[in-house]
Short mmCIF file of C-alpha atoms in Angstrom, two decimals:
data_model
loop_
_atom_site.label_atom_id
_atom_site.label_comp_id
_atom_site.label_asym_id
_atom_site.label_seq_id
_atom_site.Cartn_x
_atom_site.Cartn_y
_atom_site.Cartn_z
CA MET Y 1 9.52 30.02 3.79
CA GLU Y 2 10.02 31.26 7.32
CA HIS Y 3 12.81 31.24 9.76
CA SER Y 4 11.97 31.05 13.41
CA ALA Y 5 14.84 31.32 15.82
CA PHE Y 6 14.30 32.07 19.46
CA GLY Y 7 17.03 34.13 21.07
CA ASP Y 8 20.08 32.33 19.80
CA GLN Y 9 20.86 31.57 16.20
CA SER Y 10 22.00 28.02 16.74
CA ASN Y 11 18.53 26.51 17.12
CA ALA Y 12 15.94 27.10 14.44
CA THR Y 13 12.97 25.67 12.62
CA PHE Y 14 12.60 26.30 8.92
CA SER Y 15 9.24 26.03 7.22
CA ILE Y 16 9.66 25.08 3.60
CA THR Y 17 6.58 25.37 1.42
CA ASP Y 18 5.79 23.24 -1.63
CA GLU Y 19 8.08 20.46 -0.47
CA ASP Y 20 7.58 17.01 1.02
CA HIS Y 21 9.57 13.97 2.18
CA THR Y 22 11.53 14.00 -1.10
CA LEU Y 23 13.59 17.02 -0.16
CA ALA Y 24 13.20 16.99 3.62
CA ASN Y 25 14.49 13.45 4.09
CA ALA Y 26 17.46 14.08 1.80
CA ILE Y 27 18.27 17.33 3.62
CA ARG Y 28 17.97 15.57 6.97
CA PHE Y 29 20.53 13.04 5.75
CA THR Y 30 23.08 15.68 4.74
CA LEU Y 31 22.42 17.66 7.95
CA ASN Y 32 23.01 14.54 10.05
CA GLN Y 33 26.40 14.11 8.45
CA ASP Y 34 27.53 17.55 9.51
CA SER Y 35 29.48 17.27 12.75
CA ARG Y 36 28.25 20.73 13.85
CA VAL Y 37 24.68 19.46 14.08
CA THR Y 38 23.53 18.15 17.46
CA PHE Y 39 19.95 17.50 16.38
CA CYS Y 40 17.95 17.65 13.22
CA GLY Y 41 14.63 16.32 12.08
CA TYR Y 42 11.62 17.20 10.02
CA SER Y 43 7.88 16.96 10.29
CA ILE Y 44 4.92 17.45 8.01
CA PRO Y 45 2.25 19.07 10.20
CA HIS Y 46 -0.64 18.02 7.99
CA PRO Y 47 -0.58 15.62 5.03
CA SER Y 48 -2.80 17.85 2.90
CA ASP Y 49 -0.60 20.91 3.33
CA ALA Y 50 2.45 21.16 1.09
CA LEU Y 51 4.70 22.22 3.96
CA VAL Y 52 7.59 20.72 5.91
CA ASN Y 53 9.19 21.99 9.11
CA VAL Y 54 12.91 21.28 9.35
CA ARG Y 55 14.39 21.57 12.83
CA VAL Y 56 18.13 22.24 13.10
CA GLN Y 57 20.05 22.50 16.38
CA THR Y 58 23.77 23.06 16.26
CA SER Y 59 26.62 23.19 18.75
CA GLY Y 60 27.04 26.96 18.23
CA ASP Y 61 27.14 27.81 14.53
CA PRO Y 62 24.12 29.63 13.09
CA ALA Y 63 21.54 27.04 12.05
CA ARG Y 64 20.82 28.96 8.86
CA GLU Y 65 24.41 28.62 7.65
CA VAL Y 66 24.49 24.92 8.53
CA LEU Y 67 21.29 24.33 6.57
CA LYS Y 68 22.73 26.25 3.65
CA ASP Y 69 25.83 24.06 3.76
CA ALA Y 70 23.63 20.96 3.84
CA CYS Y 71 21.83 22.18 0.70
CA LEU Y 72 25.14 22.87 -0.97
CA ASP Y 73 26.40 19.40 -0.07
CA LEU Y 74 23.30 17.87 -1.58
CA ILE Y 75 23.68 19.93 -4.76
CA LEU Y 76 27.30 18.79 -5.13
CA MET Y 77 26.30 15.18 -4.47
CA CYS Y 78 23.60 15.44 -7.15
CA ARG Y 79 26.07 16.87 -9.64
CA HIS Y 80 28.46 14.04 -8.95
CA VAL Y 81 25.67 11.46 -9.29
CA ARG Y 82 24.64 13.00 -12.60
CA SER Y 83 28.13 13.08 -14.10
CA THR Y 84 28.88 9.53 -12.92
CA PHE Y 85 25.57 8.29 -14.28
CA ASP Y 86 26.02 9.98 -17.65
CA LYS Y 87 29.49 8.51 -17.96
CA ALA Y 88 28.25 5.03 -17.05
CA VAL Y 89 25.47 5.27 -19.65
CA ASP Y 90 27.87 6.50 -22.33
CA ASP Y 91 30.31 3.69 -21.54
CA PHE Y 92 27.50 1.16 -21.65
CA LYS Y 93 26.26 2.44 -25.00
CA ALA Y 94 29.79 2.45 -26.44
CA ASN Y 95 30.42 -1.08 -25.17
CA GLU Y 96 27.13 -2.30 -26.57
CA GLY Y 97 28.05 -0.85 -29.96
CA VAL Y 98 31.37 -2.70 -29.89
CA GLN Y 99 29.64 -5.94 -28.95
CA GLU Y 100 27.12 -5.59 -31.77
CA GLN Y 101 29.96 -4.97 -34.23
CA ASN Y 102 31.75 -8.04 -32.92
CA ILE Y 103 28.67 -10.15 -33.45
CA ASP Y 104 28.25 -8.70 -36.93
CA SER Y 105 31.85 -9.36 -37.90
CA LYS Y 106 31.62 -12.89 -36.48
CA ALA Y 107 28.46 -13.46 -38.45
CA ILE Y 108 30.18 -12.26 -41.60
CA GLU Y 109 33.17 -14.49 -40.89
CA GLY Y 110 30.78 -17.37 -40.35
CA VAL Y 111 29.09 -16.70 -43.67
CA GLN Y 112 32.47 -16.55 -45.41
CA ALA Y 113 33.52 -19.79 -43.75
CA LEU Y 114 30.35 -21.39 -45.04
CA ASP Y 115 31.07 -20.06 -48.51
CA ILE Y 116 34.56 -21.53 -48.43
CA ASP Y 117 33.11 -24.82 -47.29
CA SER Y 118 30.60 -24.91 -50.11
CA GLU Y 119 33.31 -23.99 -52.62
CA SER Y 120 35.55 -26.78 -51.42
CA ASP Y 121 32.65 -29.13 -51.88
CA MET E 1 54.24 -9.87 12.72
CA ALA E 2 51.21 -7.63 12.71
CA ALA E 3 49.57 -9.75 10.06
CA ALA E 4 50.15 -12.86 12.10
CA GLN E 5 48.58 -11.19 15.10
CA GLU E 6 45.57 -10.23 13.07
CA GLU E 7 45.14 -13.77 11.85
CA LYS E 8 45.27 -14.94 15.41
CA ARG E 9 42.59 -12.45 16.36
CA GLU E 10 40.34 -13.69 13.61
CA GLU E 11 40.82 -17.26 14.74
CA LYS E 12 39.88 -16.44 18.29
CA LYS E 13 36.31 -15.64 19.11
CA PHE E 14 35.87 -11.89 18.97
CA SER E 15 36.30 -10.17 22.30
CA ILE E 16 35.93 -6.49 23.12
CA TRP E 17 39.33 -6.55 24.93
CA ASP E 18 41.14 -7.29 21.68
CA LEU E 19 40.25 -3.90 20.27
CA PRO E 20 43.03 -1.34 19.88
CA ASP E 21 42.83 1.72 22.14
CA VAL E 22 42.20 4.15 19.31
CA PRO E 23 40.40 2.31 16.52
CA GLU E 24 40.47 3.61 12.94
CA LYS E 25 37.55 1.49 11.96
CA LEU E 26 34.56 -0.03 13.66
CA PRO E 27 34.72 -3.45 15.27
CA PRO E 28 33.30 -6.08 12.90
CA HIS E 29 29.95 -6.55 14.59
CA LEU E 30 29.19 -2.80 14.47
CA GLU E 31 30.48 -2.49 10.93
CA PHE E 32 28.17 -5.34 9.98
CA ALA E 33 25.18 -3.65 11.65
CA ARG E 34 26.04 -0.41 9.86
CA THR E 35 26.37 -1.82 6.35
CA ARG E 36 24.10 -4.88 6.20
CA VAL E 37 20.52 -5.81 6.88
CA GLN E 38 20.44 -9.30 8.33
CA CYS E 39 17.34 -11.23 7.30
CA ASN E 40 16.44 -13.79 9.92
CA LEU E 41 13.61 -16.25 9.70
CA ASP E 42 11.27 -14.18 11.87
CA ALA E 43 12.24 -10.64 10.92
CA PRO E 44 15.08 -8.59 9.46
CA VAL E 45 17.44 -6.85 11.89
CA HIS E 46 19.75 -3.83 11.57
CA THR E 47 17.28 -2.26 9.17
CA GLU E 48 17.92 1.36 10.16
CA SER E 49 20.55 3.44 8.41
CA ILE E 50 22.92 5.15 10.79
CA THR E 51 23.59 8.61 9.43
CA TYR E 52 24.33 10.71 12.51
CA SER E 53 27.91 11.93 12.31
CA GLY E 54 28.55 11.29 16.01
CA ALA E 55 26.92 7.87 16.14
CA TYR E 56 30.22 6.18 16.94
CA ALA E 57 31.77 9.07 18.83
CA SER E 58 32.27 6.91 21.92
CA MET E 59 34.37 4.55 19.80
CA ARG E 60 36.26 7.55 18.41
CA VAL E 61 35.15 6.71 14.90
CA ASP E 62 33.91 9.53 12.69
CA ASN E 63 30.67 8.61 10.94
CA SER E 64 30.32 11.81 8.92
CA VAL E 65 30.59 11.13 5.21
CA GLN E 66 32.72 13.81 3.64
CA LEU E 67 31.95 14.87 0.12
CA ASP E 68 35.29 13.81 -1.38
CA PHE E 69 34.89 10.45 0.31
CA PHE E 70 31.45 10.10 -1.29
CA GLN E 71 32.84 11.06 -4.67
CA GLU E 72 35.56 8.46 -4.32
CA LYS E 73 33.19 5.67 -3.33
CA PHE E 74 30.11 6.37 -5.47
CA ARG E 75 29.69 4.18 -8.56
CA VAL E 76 27.03 3.57 -11.19
CA GLU E 77 26.86 0.33 -13.14
CA VAL E 78 24.38 0.08 -16.01
CA LYS E 79 23.07 -3.48 -16.31
CA ARG E 80 20.41 -3.13 -18.99
CA LEU E 81 19.39 -0.27 -21.22
CA THR E 82 16.69 -0.39 -23.86
CA LYS E 83 14.42 2.14 -25.51
CA ASP E 84 11.95 2.11 -22.65
CA ASP E 85 13.49 0.46 -19.64
CA MET E 86 16.76 0.30 -17.83
CA GLU E 87 18.34 -1.29 -14.79
CA PHE E 88 21.40 0.09 -13.07
CA ASP E 89 23.21 -0.15 -9.74
CA LEU E 90 23.76 2.87 -7.55
CA ILE E 91 26.59 1.95 -5.20
CA GLY E 92 27.67 3.97 -2.19
CA ILE E 93 24.61 6.18 -1.78
CA ASP E 94 22.22 6.67 1.12
CA PRO E 95 18.62 5.42 0.84
CA SER E 96 17.29 8.93 1.49
CA ILE E 97 18.91 10.20 -1.72
CA ALA E 98 17.99 7.13 -3.78
CA ASN E 99 14.42 7.45 -2.53
CA ALA E 100 14.35 11.13 -3.44
CA PHE E 101 15.26 10.20 -7.03
CA ARG E 102 12.57 7.52 -7.10
CA ARG E 103 9.90 9.85 -5.72
CA ILE E 104 10.83 12.59 -8.19
CA LEU E 105 10.73 10.12 -11.11
CA ILE E 106 7.21 9.04 -10.21
CA ALA E 107 5.62 12.27 -9.06
CA GLU E 108 7.56 15.35 -10.09
CA LEU E 109 8.80 14.89 -13.63
CA PRO E 110 6.44 16.61 -16.08
CA THR E 111 4.93 15.01 -19.17
CA MET E 112 2.08 15.80 -21.53
CA ALA E 113 -1.29 14.10 -21.07
CA ILE E 114 -4.83 14.64 -22.31
CA GLU E 115 -6.66 16.84 -19.83
CA LYS E 116 -9.73 18.14 -21.72
CA VAL E 117 -11.95 16.16 -24.05
CA PHE E 118 -14.62 17.88 -26.13
CA ILE E 119 -17.06 15.15 -27.06
CA ALA E 120 -19.12 15.99 -30.13
CA ASN E 121 -20.79 12.64 -30.49
CA ASN E 122 -20.62 9.41 -28.55
CA THR E 123 -23.16 6.67 -29.23
CA SER E 124 -20.87 3.85 -28.13
CA VAL E 125 -21.45 1.77 -25.01
CA ILE E 126 -18.52 3.44 -23.26
CA GLN E 127 -19.66 6.46 -21.28
CA ASP E 128 -18.24 9.93 -21.91
CA GLU E 129 -16.45 10.18 -18.57
CA VAL E 130 -14.95 6.69 -18.85
CA LEU E 131 -13.81 7.47 -22.38
CA ALA E 132 -12.25 10.74 -21.22
CA HIS E 133 -10.44 8.94 -18.40
CA ARG E 134 -9.08 6.32 -20.80
CA LEU E 135 -7.86 9.06 -23.11
CA GLY E 136 -6.09 10.78 -20.24
CA LEU E 137 -4.02 7.69 -19.54
CA ILE E 138 -2.64 7.41 -23.10
CA PRO E 139 1.11 8.15 -23.16
CA ILE E 140 2.03 10.88 -25.63
CA ALA E 141 5.44 10.49 -27.23
CA VAL E 142 6.65 14.06 -27.09
CA ASP E 143 9.44 15.76 -25.17
CA PRO E 144 7.64 17.71 -22.40
CA ARG E 145 10.59 20.10 -22.10
CA LEU E 146 9.41 21.78 -25.31
CA PHE E 147 6.17 22.87 -23.67
CA GLU E 148 5.08 25.26 -20.94
CA TYR E 149 2.63 24.77 -18.11
CA ILE E 150 -0.82 26.22 -18.68
CA SER E 151 -2.35 28.12 -15.79
CA GLU E 152 -6.00 28.84 -15.19
CA ASN E 153 -5.93 32.25 -16.83
CA ASP E 154 -3.82 31.23 -19.84
CA SER E 155 -5.50 30.69 -23.15
CA PRO E 156 -4.43 27.44 -24.80
CA ASN E 157 -1.75 28.21 -27.38
CA GLU E 158 0.86 26.34 -29.41
CA LYS E 159 3.34 26.49 -26.49
CA ASN E 160 1.18 24.70 -23.94
CA THR E 161 -1.42 22.56 -25.69
CA ILE E 162 -1.48 19.63 -28.09
CA VAL E 163 -4.75 18.93 -29.85
CA PHE E 164 -5.86 15.55 -31.21
CA LYS E 165 -9.08 14.69 -32.93
CA LEU E 166 -10.78 11.38 -33.55
CA HIS E 167 -13.76 10.45 -35.61
CA ALA E 168 -14.67 6.77 -35.78
CA HIS E 169 -17.83 5.32 -37.17
CA CYS E 170 -18.86 1.69 -37.49
CA LYS E 171 -21.27 1.35 -40.40
CA ARG E 172 -24.37 -0.81 -40.15
CA GLY E 173 -23.89 -4.36 -41.39
CA GLU E 174 -20.16 -4.29 -40.74
CA PRO E 175 -18.22 -6.17 -38.08
CA ARG E 176 -17.31 -4.49 -34.82
CA LEU E 177 -14.70 -1.79 -35.06
CA THR E 178 -11.82 -1.38 -32.62
CA VAL E 179 -10.73 2.22 -32.17
CA LYS E 180 -6.99 2.40 -31.47
CA THR E 181 -4.76 5.27 -30.46
CA LYS E 182 -3.32 5.39 -33.98
CA ASP E 183 -6.71 6.76 -35.07
CA LEU E 184 -6.02 9.92 -33.09
CA ILE E 185 -5.07 12.67 -35.52
CA TRP E 186 -2.75 15.43 -34.41
CA LEU E 187 -4.07 18.93 -35.18
CA PRO E 188 -1.02 21.21 -35.40
CA ASN E 189 -3.26 24.23 -36.02
CA GLY E 190 -5.22 23.79 -32.82
CA SER E 191 -8.87 23.13 -32.18
CA GLU E 192 -11.34 22.99 -35.03
CA TYR E 193 -14.38 23.46 -32.80
CA LEU E 194 -15.85 26.95 -32.70
CA LEU E 195 -16.61 28.69 -29.44
CA GLU E 196 -20.29 29.11 -28.67
CA GLY E 197 -21.82 32.17 -30.32
CA GLN E 198 -19.41 32.10 -33.24
CA ASN E 199 -21.02 31.91 -36.61
CA PRO E 200 -19.05 29.72 -39.03
CA ASP E 201 -20.68 31.39 -42.03
CA SER E 202 -19.68 34.96 -41.13
CA SER E 203 -16.41 34.67 -43.06
CA SER E 204 -15.41 38.21 -42.18
CA SER E 205 -11.89 39.55 -41.80
CA SER E 206 -10.89 37.69 -38.62
CA LYS E 207 -10.74 33.93 -38.14
CA PRO E 208 -13.64 32.51 -36.13
CA LYS E 209 -12.66 31.83 -32.53
CA THR E 210 -12.06 28.24 -31.51
CA TYR E 211 -11.25 26.59 -28.20
CA THR E 212 -7.55 27.28 -28.73
CA SER E 213 -5.73 30.38 -29.88
CA PHE E 214 -2.66 29.17 -31.74
CA SER E 215 -0.58 31.99 -33.21
CA CYS E 216 1.14 29.61 -35.60
CA SER E 217 0.94 26.00 -36.63
CA GLN E 218 2.89 23.59 -34.43
CA ASP E 219 4.36 21.79 -37.42
CA SER E 220 6.00 25.04 -38.51
CA LEU E 221 8.04 24.99 -35.29
CA PRO E 222 11.52 23.56 -35.88
CA GLU E 223 11.23 20.82 -33.22
CA PHE E 224 8.08 19.29 -34.74
CA ALA E 225 8.64 20.04 -38.43
CA ASN E 226 9.84 16.55 -39.37
CA ASN E 227 8.70 14.90 -36.20
CA PRO E 228 4.93 14.86 -35.86
CA ILE E 229 3.53 14.38 -32.36
CA SER E 230 2.00 10.98 -31.83
CA THR E 231 0.81 8.66 -29.12
CA LEU E 232 1.85 5.07 -28.65
CA PRO E 233 0.01 3.49 -31.60
CA ASP E 234 -1.55 0.25 -30.46
CA ILE E 235 -3.72 0.98 -27.43
CA THR E 236 -7.42 0.24 -27.64
CA ILE E 237 -9.63 3.25 -26.88
CA ALA E 238 -13.06 1.76 -27.51
CA ARG E 239 -14.98 -0.88 -29.48
CA LEU E 240 -17.86 0.20 -31.68
CA GLY E 241 -20.80 -1.94 -32.65
CA PRO E 242 -22.66 -1.44 -35.97
CA GLY E 243 -24.16 2.04 -36.15
CA GLN E 244 -22.12 3.45 -33.27
CA GLU E 245 -19.97 6.52 -33.59
CA ILE E 246 -17.42 8.50 -31.57
CA GLU E 247 -16.30 11.99 -32.42
CA PHE E 248 -14.25 14.16 -30.11
CA GLU E 249 -11.33 16.49 -29.74
CA ALA E 250 -8.74 15.98 -26.98
CA HIS E 251 -6.46 18.66 -25.55
CA ALA E 252 -3.22 17.55 -23.91
CA VAL E 253 -1.39 19.80 -21.44
CA LYS E 254 1.74 19.60 -19.33
CA GLY E 255 1.47 18.34 -15.76
CA MET E 256 3.12 16.37 -12.99
CA GLY E 257 2.47 12.93 -11.52
CA LYS E 258 1.56 14.33 -8.13
CA THR E 259 -1.52 15.96 -9.63
CA HIS E 260 -2.63 12.82 -11.43
CA ALA E 261 -0.82 9.58 -12.26
CA LYS E 262 -1.50 10.10 -15.99
CA TRP E 263 1.33 12.65 -15.99
CA SER E 264 3.82 10.22 -14.50
CA PRO E 265 6.61 9.59 -17.06
CA VAL E 266 7.37 6.13 -15.68
CA ALA E 267 5.31 2.97 -15.64
CA THR E 268 7.17 2.39 -12.41
CA ALA E 269 10.52 3.27 -10.97
CA TRP E 270 11.77 1.18 -8.08
CA TYR E 271 14.89 0.01 -6.32
CA ARG E 272 15.91 -2.90 -4.15
CA MET E 273 18.96 -3.45 -2.03
CA LEU E 274 21.58 -5.89 -3.30
CA PRO E 275 21.03 -9.33 -1.73
CA GLU E 276 24.03 -11.04 -0.23
CA VAL E 277 23.88 -14.76 0.48
CA VAL E 278 26.63 -16.29 2.60
CA LEU E 279 27.11 -19.93 3.58
CA LEU E 280 28.50 -19.84 7.09
CA GLU E 281 29.76 -23.42 6.93
CA ASP E 282 30.45 -26.00 4.20
CA ILE E 283 27.24 -27.66 3.11
CA GLU E 284 27.86 -31.03 1.49
CA ASP E 285 26.14 -33.96 -0.21
CA GLU E 286 22.48 -34.46 0.73
CA ASP E 287 22.31 -31.17 2.58
CA ALA E 288 23.64 -29.37 -0.49
CA GLU E 289 21.07 -31.01 -2.70
CA ALA E 290 18.29 -30.13 -0.27
CA LEU E 291 19.47 -26.54 -0.26
CA VAL E 292 19.60 -26.27 -4.06
CA LYS E 293 16.16 -27.83 -4.33
CA THR E 294 14.54 -25.51 -1.83
CA CYS E 295 15.45 -22.23 -3.56
CA PRO E 296 12.73 -21.20 -6.06
CA VAL E 297 14.98 -18.72 -7.89
CA LYS E 298 18.03 -21.01 -8.07
CA VAL E 299 20.50 -18.97 -6.06
CA PHE E 300 22.59 -22.04 -5.19
CA ASP E 301 24.56 -24.45 -7.34
CA ILE E 302 26.36 -27.69 -6.60
CA GLU E 303 30.09 -27.93 -7.02
CA ASP E 304 32.09 -31.16 -7.21
CA ILE E 305 35.01 -31.14 -4.82
CA GLY E 306 36.43 -34.53 -5.80
CA ASN E 307 36.16 -37.91 -4.10
CA GLY E 308 32.55 -37.98 -5.29
CA LYS E 309 31.72 -35.25 -2.80
CA LYS E 310 29.49 -32.34 -3.58
CA LYS E 311 29.41 -28.89 -2.04
CA ALA E 312 26.84 -26.12 -2.26
CA LYS E 313 27.94 -22.72 -3.50
CA VAL E 314 26.22 -19.41 -3.96
CA ALA E 315 25.98 -18.87 -7.71
CA ARG E 316 23.38 -16.13 -8.28
CA PRO E 317 22.94 -14.05 -5.12
CA ARG E 318 21.50 -11.16 -7.16
CA SER E 319 18.33 -13.08 -7.95
CA CYS E 320 17.58 -13.82 -4.28
CA THR E 321 14.13 -12.53 -3.39
CA LEU E 322 14.54 -13.08 0.35
CA CYS E 323 11.74 -15.63 0.40
CA ARG E 324 13.77 -17.34 3.17
CA GLU E 325 12.76 -20.82 1.99
CA CYS E 326 16.36 -21.90 2.53
CA LEU E 327 16.09 -21.01 6.22
CA ARG E 328 12.93 -23.07 6.55
CA VAL E 329 14.64 -26.33 5.57
CA GLY E 330 15.30 -27.09 9.21
CA GLU E 331 15.89 -25.47 12.53
CA GLU E 332 19.68 -25.39 12.35
CA TRP E 333 19.72 -23.80 8.90
CA GLU E 334 19.54 -20.28 10.19
CA LYS E 335 23.04 -20.86 11.53
CA ARG E 336 24.31 -22.23 8.22
CA VAL E 337 22.89 -19.77 5.68
CA SER E 338 22.91 -16.02 6.16
CA LEU E 339 20.73 -13.78 4.00
CA ARG E 340 21.70 -10.13 3.99
CA ARG E 341 21.14 -6.96 2.06
CA VAL E 342 23.81 -4.39 1.37
CA LYS E 343 22.51 -1.09 2.71
CA ASP E 344 24.23 1.27 0.29
CA HIS E 345 23.87 -0.71 -2.93
CA PHE E 346 20.66 -0.12 -4.85
CA ILE E 347 19.44 -1.97 -7.91
CA PHE E 348 17.40 0.73 -9.58
CA THR E 349 14.91 0.01 -12.35
CA ILE E 350 13.12 2.60 -14.47
CA GLU E 351 10.36 1.76 -16.93
CA SER E 352 9.55 4.72 -19.15
CA THR E 353 6.12 5.22 -20.70
CA GLY E 354 7.67 6.51 -23.92
CA ALA E 355 7.84 10.30 -23.60
CA LEU E 356 11.54 10.30 -22.75
CA PRO E 357 14.14 7.51 -22.71
CA PRO E 358 14.85 6.16 -19.20
CA GLU E 359 18.40 7.48 -18.94
CA VAL E 360 17.19 11.02 -19.69
CA LEU E 361 14.44 10.62 -17.08
CA PHE E 362 17.00 9.83 -14.40
CA THR E 363 19.27 12.79 -15.19
CA GLU E 364 16.21 15.04 -15.25
CA ALA E 365 15.18 13.71 -11.82
CA VAL E 366 18.62 14.49 -10.40
CA LYS E 367 18.39 17.98 -11.87
CA ILE E 368 15.03 18.53 -10.18
CA LEU E 369 16.48 17.58 -6.78
CA GLU E 370 19.29 20.04 -7.44
CA ASP E 371 16.78 22.78 -8.27
CA LYS E 372 14.91 22.12 -5.04
CA CYS E 373 18.11 22.53 -3.02
CA GLU E 374 19.04 25.63 -4.94
CA ARG E 375 15.67 27.15 -4.13
CA VAL E 376 16.12 26.57 -0.41
CA PHE E 377 19.71 27.79 -0.59
CA SER E 378 18.82 31.03 -2.35
CA GLU E 379 15.87 31.70 -0.02
CA LEU E 380 18.18 31.37 2.98
CA SER E 381 20.88 33.68 1.65
#
């Protein structure tokens, strides 16, 4: 991973090894949402190399810090996604359990009703 | 008073001069372009996602999504969850993030798969290399988190290798034999084949060397003690004619889908955007019936509105496949029916191959994206 800034800190290209569109596109999204960023983009110089170049240009703040913030944002988003997802799955499983019980109890009631019917006969 | 004014504005045709001087939200046509893909008969429009924070700066609207705003809006709704597949909705998330999860699920979640096959005997019609390839694709029902990656210099041990053996023989005069994955026998003590140059008869002090060097038996480890490692049981490996025989040993190691698809933990993982079908005007009687008839997935239903009149309504927008048959009914129909997709609502489906349940796969994928960010973050600081 390199950091190539020319003269001022606010414009920089970061070469990230062993990564592809998966991370670069997500990072580009969080960078774009930062109001300090004037331009950002990424490129993969060659499809057989596991390398992406992420270009960050800011309106003054050091590009390195802005990229770090973008990573942090993405981490926090992921954590939120994970906790929300886990909760949704737990709720779904709990609900499903309740529904199954309901069906069971209804079935039992049905059987009892049948019994009563047959007795009355 | 203000409400009345707003009603009036809605009644009138939209004009740019009606906008307030300092808007808090986007005018409706821009908001529509930002949040919906409009699917016209010829091509979809507004397909791009607008993520730049200053995209609407000239309208004095802030387009940057703050984290607390995201946390407020983001929702997950589980629609279906079984042992090996699930469908859920991710609402309020950008396609770049949803796509990252999908890519990680397919290519970067590790599983165990057969990588080396030692063929002792194969007289069947299926060639050695084809047999080995078929074996590689068999899903192994074991939690890959319990294993380590094996590198080139590592010797195979109980932490990084699972060994299976198979010996099938179809006797002469018997009907054809189908060899299934349930015939694979797990060898918790490692390989039984001796390395070249080892003499099996020299029963000296040390054990003869085999192709693996297990320091202990895998079934003595707590995680496998009561839970033997198996594959999915009912997959055909080969068919043997009378007199044919297969004997081999297969070594499974940990790997990732980007090396070879056999390590992918999902059959597929995909998402689609939520379809939105809107009738722009009332569609009645014969037109309604024509509309209902034209849709192959039955998105529309007919509703009685009294006086023997019928009206079309959108009953199942979720099943719309955007085939656009309803727009092909006639030329004017593009003005009556509007097919859209909601840009930040993803219907996500995961089909697991059996190593891990689908809900665990998704949380693991999110964790991997987190790890990637953490790596970049720590390298920068």
